[in-house]
Amino acid sequence: MESWQAISSIAACFAAIVALIPIFRANWATKSKARNLRMRLSIKIYRLRPTFGALVDPSINTPESVIVSSDELAVMLERLENLMAESEILTPKEQDRLSGYLANLELMLPLYKAGELSPDAAENLLLLGDRAINELEENGLTHSEPHQPWSEDSNA
């Protein structure tokens, strides 16, 4: 009789483990989706850095090919807003940082289109974008540190 109790205990533990597998898979899938979304959002924000950087410091020779036109900026804003539809998988702090960045970007778009965006406003957008990216990085953009061929450490 004791062997049946031992076997039933082992079977119950095994059944519990098998029942938890879908939960672990769903959690893993959500983390993967969040990492993917963080990467896509950060790429869009990084893409705008040269444009606003050129407004902050015109003495920097920023190639024209990386400067975003006002029409391109409107499209990128729309793409960022579309990506935010998936933001429920991000942390509340990430959502707040991204929402603040997008709100300021949307409010400053008419000024950018009119060529009236001040260097201070552009610098504020850069800072808001940096804060959003820092928050995204804090929660895991990638599985490991990204390769940085431009850094001196990678040349050693």
Short mmCIF file of C-alpha atoms in Angstrom, two decimals:
data_model
loop_
_atom_site.label_atom_id
_atom_site.label_comp_id
_atom_site.label_asym_id
_atom_site.label_seq_id
_atom_site.Cartn_x
_atom_site.Cartn_y
_atom_site.Cartn_z
CA MET A 1 0.00 0.00 0.00
CA GLU A 2 2.88 2.37 0.75
CA SER A 3 4.29 1.85 -2.73
CA TRP A 4 0.95 2.98 -4.22
CA GLN A 5 1.05 6.11 -2.10
CA ALA A 6 4.62 6.84 -3.22
CA ILE A 7 3.69 6.23 -6.86
CA SER A 8 0.60 8.44 -6.60
CA SER A 9 2.68 11.21 -4.96
CA ILE A 10 5.24 11.04 -7.75
CA ALA A 11 2.46 11.03 -10.36
CA ALA A 12 0.84 14.07 -8.71
CA CYS A 13 4.14 15.96 -8.75
CA PHE A 14 4.72 15.04 -12.37
CA ALA A 15 1.18 16.17 -13.28
CA ALA A 16 1.77 19.50 -11.52
CA ILE A 17 5.01 20.03 -13.43
CA VAL A 18 3.33 19.20 -16.74
CA ALA A 19 0.47 21.59 -15.89
CA LEU A 20 2.97 24.42 -15.28
CA ILE A 21 4.76 24.03 -18.63
CA PRO A 22 2.24 26.17 -20.60
CA ILE A 23 2.52 28.92 -17.99
CA PHE A 24 6.32 28.97 -18.29
CA ARG A 25 6.09 28.98 -22.09
CA ALA A 26 3.63 31.88 -22.07
CA ASN A 27 5.91 33.83 -19.73
CA TRP A 28 8.91 33.13 -21.96
CA ALA A 29 6.94 34.20 -25.05
CA THR A 30 5.83 37.44 -23.38
CA LYS A 31 9.42 38.26 -22.40
CA SER A 32 10.56 37.58 -25.96
CA LYS A 33 7.83 39.83 -27.38
CA ALA A 34 8.75 42.59 -24.93
CA ARG A 35 12.43 42.33 -25.89
CA ASN A 36 11.49 42.48 -29.57
CA LEU A 37 9.27 45.53 -29.00
CA ARG A 38 11.99 47.28 -27.01
CA MET A 39 14.42 46.75 -29.87
CA ARG A 40 12.00 48.07 -32.49
CA LEU A 41 11.16 51.13 -30.40
CA SER A 42 14.78 51.94 -29.63
CA ILE A 43 15.76 51.70 -33.30
CA LYS A 44 13.09 54.27 -34.19
CA ILE A 45 14.21 56.60 -31.40
CA TYR A 46 17.90 56.21 -32.32
CA ARG A 47 17.01 57.00 -35.94
CA LEU A 48 15.82 60.46 -34.88
CA ARG A 49 18.91 61.34 -32.82
CA PRO A 50 21.01 62.77 -35.70
CA THR A 51 18.14 65.02 -36.79
CA PHE A 52 17.68 66.61 -33.38
CA GLY A 53 21.42 66.56 -32.69
CA ALA A 54 22.00 68.65 -35.81
CA LEU A 55 19.51 71.22 -34.51
CA VAL A 56 21.20 71.34 -31.11
CA ASP A 57 24.71 71.76 -32.53
CA PRO A 58 24.77 72.80 -36.20
CA SER A 59 28.59 72.79 -36.18
CA ILE A 60 28.53 68.98 -36.19
CA ASN A 61 28.77 67.75 -39.76
CA THR A 62 25.74 65.49 -39.83
CA PRO A 63 25.28 63.87 -43.26
CA GLU A 64 22.10 65.02 -44.98
CA SER A 65 21.21 61.38 -45.67
CA VAL A 66 20.53 60.76 -41.96
CA ILE A 67 18.53 63.95 -41.34
CA VAL A 68 14.82 63.15 -41.24
CA SER A 69 12.50 65.42 -43.22
CA SER A 70 9.30 66.72 -41.66
CA ASP A 71 7.24 64.23 -43.69
CA GLU A 72 9.50 61.37 -42.62
CA LEU A 73 9.23 62.54 -39.02
CA ALA A 74 5.43 62.44 -39.24
CA VAL A 75 5.61 58.87 -40.61
CA MET A 76 8.05 57.83 -37.89
CA LEU A 77 5.78 59.32 -35.23
CA GLU A 78 2.89 57.30 -36.64
CA ARG A 79 5.03 54.14 -36.61
CA LEU A 80 6.05 54.77 -33.01
CA GLU A 81 2.41 55.29 -32.05
CA ASN A 82 1.51 52.01 -33.78
CA LEU A 83 4.23 50.21 -31.86
CA MET A 84 2.85 51.67 -28.63
CA ALA A 85 -0.32 49.66 -29.25
CA GLU A 86 1.77 46.65 -28.16
CA SER A 87 3.13 48.38 -25.05
CA GLU A 88 1.02 46.43 -22.55
CA ILE A 89 3.88 43.91 -22.41
CA LEU A 90 6.29 46.63 -21.22
CA THR A 91 6.69 47.86 -17.66
CA PRO A 92 4.65 50.88 -16.53
CA LYS A 93 7.82 52.98 -16.26
CA GLU A 94 8.78 52.09 -19.84
CA GLN A 95 5.29 53.02 -20.99
CA ASP A 96 5.49 56.35 -19.15
CA ARG A 97 8.89 57.25 -20.64
CA LEU A 98 7.79 56.33 -24.15
CA SER A 99 4.47 58.15 -23.81
CA GLY A 100 6.24 61.30 -22.64
CA TYR A 101 8.64 61.12 -25.57
CA LEU A 102 5.84 60.58 -28.08
CA ALA A 103 3.71 63.38 -26.63
CA ASN A 104 6.58 65.85 -26.89
CA LEU A 105 7.47 64.64 -30.37
CA GLU A 106 3.89 65.11 -31.52
CA LEU A 107 3.64 68.58 -29.97
CA MET A 108 6.91 69.68 -31.56
CA LEU A 109 6.17 68.25 -35.01
CA PRO A 110 4.41 71.43 -36.27
CA LEU A 111 7.39 73.50 -35.15
CA TYR A 112 9.78 71.15 -36.93
CA LYS A 113 7.66 71.29 -40.10
CA ALA A 114 7.75 75.09 -39.96
CA GLY A 115 11.51 75.11 -39.34
CA GLU A 116 10.95 76.79 -35.98
CA LEU A 117 12.05 74.06 -33.59
CA SER A 118 14.54 75.67 -31.21
CA PRO A 119 17.81 74.04 -30.19
CA ASP A 120 16.51 73.82 -26.60
CA ALA A 121 13.39 71.97 -27.73
CA ALA A 122 15.49 69.60 -29.84
CA GLU A 123 17.78 68.99 -26.87
CA ASN A 124 14.75 68.19 -24.71
CA LEU A 125 13.62 65.64 -27.29
CA LEU A 126 17.10 64.10 -27.25
CA LEU A 127 17.02 63.86 -23.46
CA LEU A 128 13.53 62.36 -23.41
CA GLY A 129 14.57 59.84 -26.05
CA ASP A 130 17.69 58.96 -24.04
CA ARG A 131 15.62 58.45 -20.90
CA ALA A 132 13.20 56.19 -22.77
CA ILE A 133 16.03 54.14 -24.26
CA ASN A 134 17.78 53.89 -20.88
CA GLU A 135 14.57 52.51 -19.40
CA LEU A 136 14.21 50.04 -22.26
CA GLU A 137 17.83 48.95 -21.85
CA GLU A 138 17.38 48.54 -18.11
CA ASN A 139 14.65 45.99 -18.74
CA GLY A 140 16.55 44.08 -21.40
CA LEU A 141 16.89 45.06 -25.03
CA THR A 142 18.90 41.96 -25.90
CA HIS A 143 19.97 38.66 -24.36
CA SER A 144 23.55 39.90 -24.09
CA GLU A 145 25.61 43.02 -24.56
CA PRO A 146 25.44 44.17 -28.20
CA HIS A 147 28.63 44.23 -30.22
CA GLN A 148 29.95 47.78 -30.49
CA PRO A 149 32.48 47.94 -33.31
CA TRP A 150 32.96 51.67 -32.78
CA SER A 151 34.28 51.24 -29.22
CA GLU A 152 38.00 51.01 -28.51
CA ASP A 153 37.54 47.87 -26.40
CA SER A 154 36.30 45.83 -29.38
CA ASN A 155 39.47 46.59 -31.37
CA ALA A 156 41.74 44.96 -28.82
#
